Tab-separated table of C-alpha atoms in Angstrom:
chain	number	residue	atom	x	y	z
A	1	UNK	CA	44.678	9.807	-18.794
A	2	UNK	CA	46.294	10.355	-15.842
A	3	UNK	CA	49.092	12.444	-13.828
A	4	UNK	CA	52.762	11.097	-13.046
A	5	UNK	CA	52.705	8.320	-11.037
A	6	UNK	CA	48.826	7.772	-11.571
A	7	UNK	CA	49.728	4.462	-13.004
A	8	UNK	CA	49.613	4.394	-16.806
A	9	UNK	CA	52.990	2.968	-17.420
A	10	UNK	CA	52.238	-0.079	-15.185
A	11	UNK	CA	48.473	-0.589	-16.983
A	12	UNK	CA	50.186	-0.625	-20.508
A	13	UNK	CA	52.977	-3.157	-19.112
A	14	UNK	CA	50.616	-4.980	-17.501
A	15	UNK	CA	48.521	-5.480	-20.710
A	16	UNK	CA	50.906	-6.962	-22.361
A	17	UNK	CA	52.433	-8.605	-18.849
A	18	UNK	CA	55.773	-7.246	-19.546
A	19	UNK	CA	54.612	-6.631	-15.723
A	20	UNK	CA	52.262	-9.327	-14.370
A	21	UNK	CA	49.362	-8.484	-12.222
A	22	UNK	CA	49.649	-9.748	-8.496
A	23	UNK	CA	45.742	-10.781	-8.953
A	24	UNK	CA	43.288	-11.187	-11.149
A	25	UNK	CA	43.580	-11.501	-15.193
A	26	UNK	CA	44.581	-10.164	-18.659
A	27	UNK	CA	42.443	-11.284	-21.740
A	28	UNK	CA	43.638	-9.630	-25.351
A	29	UNK	CA	41.328	-10.403	-28.386
A	30	UNK	CA	39.741	-12.931	-26.566
A	31	UNK	CA	42.729	-14.785	-24.720
A	32	UNK	CA	43.871	-15.133	-21.258
A	33	UNK	CA	47.476	-14.103	-21.085
A	34	UNK	CA	47.909	-14.982	-17.744
A	35	UNK	CA	47.044	-18.594	-18.252
A	36	UNK	CA	49.748	-18.658	-20.938
A	37	UNK	CA	53.312	-20.821	-20.616
A	38	UNK	CA	56.079	-18.930	-21.689
A	39	UNK	CA	56.130	-19.812	-25.471
A	40	UNK	CA	52.789	-19.603	-25.747
A	41	UNK	CA	52.959	-16.070	-24.470
A	42	UNK	CA	55.679	-15.161	-26.764
A	43	UNK	CA	53.250	-16.294	-29.698
A	44	UNK	CA	50.372	-14.100	-28.289
A	45	UNK	CA	52.584	-11.037	-27.891
A	46	UNK	CA	53.083	-10.953	-31.633
A	47	UNK	CA	49.805	-9.984	-31.942
A	48	UNK	CA	50.654	-6.849	-29.801
A	49	UNK	CA	52.492	-3.895	-31.357
A	50	UNK	CA	54.778	-1.592	-28.259
A	51	UNK	CA	55.374	2.003	-28.573
A	52	UNK	CA	57.662	2.945	-25.759
A	53	UNK	CA	58.220	6.597	-24.447
A	54	UNK	CA	61.947	6.876	-24.677
A	55	UNK	CA	61.349	5.291	-28.178
A	56	UNK	CA	63.702	1.655	-27.115
A	57	UNK	CA	65.482	1.720	-30.446
A	58	UNK	CA	68.866	-0.422	-31.394
A	59	UNK	CA	71.130	2.112	-31.642
A	60	UNK	CA	73.037	-0.823	-33.492
A	61	UNK	CA	70.989	-1.007	-36.064
A	62	UNK	CA	69.797	1.571	-38.794
A	63	UNK	CA	66.041	2.551	-39.431
A	64	UNK	CA	65.325	-0.073	-41.796
A	65	UNK	CA	67.376	-2.862	-38.979
A	66	UNK	CA	65.188	-1.417	-36.207
A	67	UNK	CA	61.769	-1.823	-38.238
A	68	UNK	CA	62.947	-5.274	-39.540
A	69	UNK	CA	63.591	-6.805	-35.894
A	70	UNK	CA	60.106	-8.177	-35.531
A	71	UNK	CA	60.351	-9.586	-38.938
A	72	UNK	CA	63.451	-11.441	-38.412
A	73	UNK	CA	62.147	-12.648	-35.138
A	74	UNK	CA	59.533	-14.310	-36.477
A	75	UNK	CA	61.423	-16.024	-39.302
A	76	UNK	CA	60.406	-14.027	-42.203
A	77	UNK	CA	62.189	-14.544	-45.621
A	78	UNK	CA	65.069	-11.592	-46.127
A	79	UNK	CA	63.268	-10.683	-49.343
A	80	UNK	CA	60.058	-10.263	-47.875
A	81	UNK	CA	61.434	-8.541	-44.842
A	82	UNK	CA	63.348	-5.825	-47.185
A	83	UNK	CA	59.689	-5.228	-49.055
A	84	UNK	CA	57.665	-5.180	-45.271
A	85	UNK	CA	60.071	-2.700	-43.989
A	86	UNK	CA	60.529	-0.050	-47.448
A	87	UNK	CA	56.881	-0.175	-47.470
A	88	UNK	CA	56.756	0.986	-43.425
A	89	UNK	CA	59.195	3.526	-44.198
A	90	UNK	CA	57.077	5.379	-46.825
A	91	UNK	CA	53.733	5.109	-44.572
A	92	UNK	CA	55.917	6.588	-41.902
A	93	UNK	CA	57.135	9.420	-44.284
A	94	UNK	CA	60.778	8.339	-43.784
A	95	UNK	CA	61.223	6.625	-47.665
A	96	UNK	CA	65.198	6.706	-48.356
A	97	UNK	CA	66.096	6.932	-44.420
A	98	UNK	CA	66.175	3.214	-43.822
A	99	UNK	CA	69.948	3.394	-43.790
A	100	UNK	CA	70.157	6.210	-41.332
A	101	UNK	CA	71.973	5.302	-37.751
A	102	UNK	CA	69.183	5.916	-35.194
A	103	UNK	CA	72.024	8.585	-33.922
A	104	UNK	CA	71.473	10.578	-36.323
A	105	UNK	CA	67.465	10.788	-36.713
A	106	UNK	CA	65.162	13.510	-34.781
A	107	UNK	CA	63.230	12.751	-32.109
A	108	UNK	CA	59.884	12.990	-34.499
A	109	UNK	CA	62.086	10.080	-36.785
A	110	UNK	CA	63.099	7.729	-33.897
A	111	UNK	CA	59.869	8.159	-32.973
A	112	UNK	CA	58.044	7.066	-36.473
A	113	UNK	CA	60.645	4.350	-36.502
A	114	UNK	CA	59.339	3.194	-33.667
A	115	UNK	CA	55.707	3.216	-35.158
A	116	UNK	CA	57.132	1.401	-37.843
A	117	UNK	CA	58.267	-1.534	-36.063
A	118	UNK	CA	55.246	-1.728	-33.690
A	119	UNK	CA	53.158	-1.760	-36.455
A	120	UNK	CA	55.096	-3.779	-39.145
A	121	UNK	CA	53.266	-7.186	-38.125
A	122	UNK	CA	50.003	-5.782	-38.626
A	123	UNK	CA	48.941	-6.741	-34.640
A	124	UNK	CA	45.822	-6.298	-33.578
A	125	UNK	CA	46.975	-3.981	-30.842
A	126	UNK	CA	48.974	-1.527	-30.019
A	127	UNK	CA	50.393	-0.214	-26.544
A	128	UNK	CA	51.320	3.452	-26.942
A	129	UNK	CA	53.021	4.465	-23.581
A	130	UNK	CA	53.415	7.977	-23.504
A	131	UNK	CA	53.994	8.469	-27.547
A	132	UNK	CA	54.565	12.332	-27.642
A	133	UNK	CA	56.533	12.504	-23.969
A	134	UNK	CA	59.865	13.749	-25.679
A	135	UNK	CA	58.615	15.487	-28.758
A	136	UNK	CA	57.732	18.845	-28.967
A	137	UNK	CA	54.269	19.979	-29.582
A	138	UNK	CA	54.426	20.038	-33.637
A	139	UNK	CA	55.765	16.817	-33.972
A	140	UNK	CA	53.932	15.059	-30.986
A	141	UNK	CA	51.189	16.367	-33.721
A	142	UNK	CA	52.141	14.802	-36.547
A	143	UNK	CA	52.924	11.934	-34.810
A	144	UNK	CA	48.916	11.513	-33.160
A	145	UNK	CA	48.277	12.319	-36.519
A	146	UNK	CA	49.738	9.441	-37.676
A	147	UNK	CA	48.664	6.883	-35.331
A	148	UNK	CA	45.228	7.726	-36.056
A	149	UNK	CA	45.525	7.840	-39.478
A	150	UNK	CA	47.428	3.949	-39.111
A	151	UNK	CA	44.417	2.680	-37.065
A	152	UNK	CA	42.075	2.755	-39.653
A	153	UNK	CA	44.106	1.882	-42.580
A	154	UNK	CA	46.123	-1.183	-40.382
A	155	UNK	CA	42.570	-1.692	-38.307
A	156	UNK	CA	44.745	-1.474	-35.273
A	157	UNK	CA	43.226	-0.212	-32.388
A	158	UNK	CA	45.797	1.960	-29.938
A	159	UNK	CA	45.896	2.171	-26.376
A	160	UNK	CA	47.784	5.169	-25.066
A	161	UNK	CA	49.141	6.427	-21.849
A	162	UNK	CA	49.377	9.903	-21.614
A	163	UNK	CA	48.790	12.842	-19.357
A	164	UNK	CA	48.227	14.928	-23.013
A	165	UNK	CA	44.869	16.118	-23.316
A	166	UNK	CA	45.740	16.494	-26.871
A	167	UNK	CA	45.273	12.706	-27.446
A	168	UNK	CA	42.409	12.736	-25.901
A	169	UNK	CA	40.700	15.333	-28.342
A	170	UNK	CA	41.877	13.145	-30.815
A	171	UNK	CA	39.972	9.776	-30.138
A	172	UNK	CA	36.759	8.763	-30.675
A	173	UNK	CA	36.273	5.525	-28.226
A	174	UNK	CA	37.010	4.925	-24.789
A	175	UNK	CA	38.858	7.536	-21.860
A	176	UNK	CA	40.035	5.904	-18.620
A	177	UNK	CA	41.119	8.375	-16.067
A	178	UNK	CA	43.606	7.249	-13.729
A	179	UNK	CA	44.738	8.165	-10.323
A	180	UNK	CA	46.400	5.022	-8.940
A	181	UNK	CA	43.035	3.201	-10.151
A	182	UNK	CA	40.566	3.747	-12.406
A	183	UNK	CA	38.184	7.080	-11.309
A	184	UNK	CA	36.433	7.373	-14.391
A	185	UNK	CA	35.736	5.262	-17.351
A	186	UNK	CA	34.046	7.306	-20.227
A	187	UNK	CA	32.995	6.748	-23.934
A	188	UNK	CA	33.772	9.792	-26.042
A	189	UNK	CA	32.475	10.644	-29.930
A	190	UNK	CA	33.749	13.570	-30.790
């Protein structure tokens, strides 16, 4: 958590090496990402989901097509993809909306598609960069509750980047407060 410009997004982008650190190393699930060759890094990233604050959905694809994308990249058979996508649409509360074009979805629905896409490969880690920034308070609360439930259901660790104190109140592990650097690292148990 931190104010705008505190380095939250930079930290999230560094964890999956979308932005490389100028020094030091990045280790995720025991794998030192900074030492990997490009092909190895691509494989390691398959175990890391990413939810962007502006959704980063493909406008040319449907909701289902966006969720299917990581599975297509992984080379999964079409039938298996269809079943997985349908499962994820149900999990995020978008059953029957798979054929919807992205432009017809509300902000909350777009974020649900982004969450489903991030979780469809069952990653060990999901990075959520300001996941409620573009949502109204009620929808933001629903999205946070959904992610908390999915963390338990899929045994996935979420790392949230936020300025929203509500997220802090929904977590039960560690909070890092940023102001250009980590100024506080706190373990919490709510």
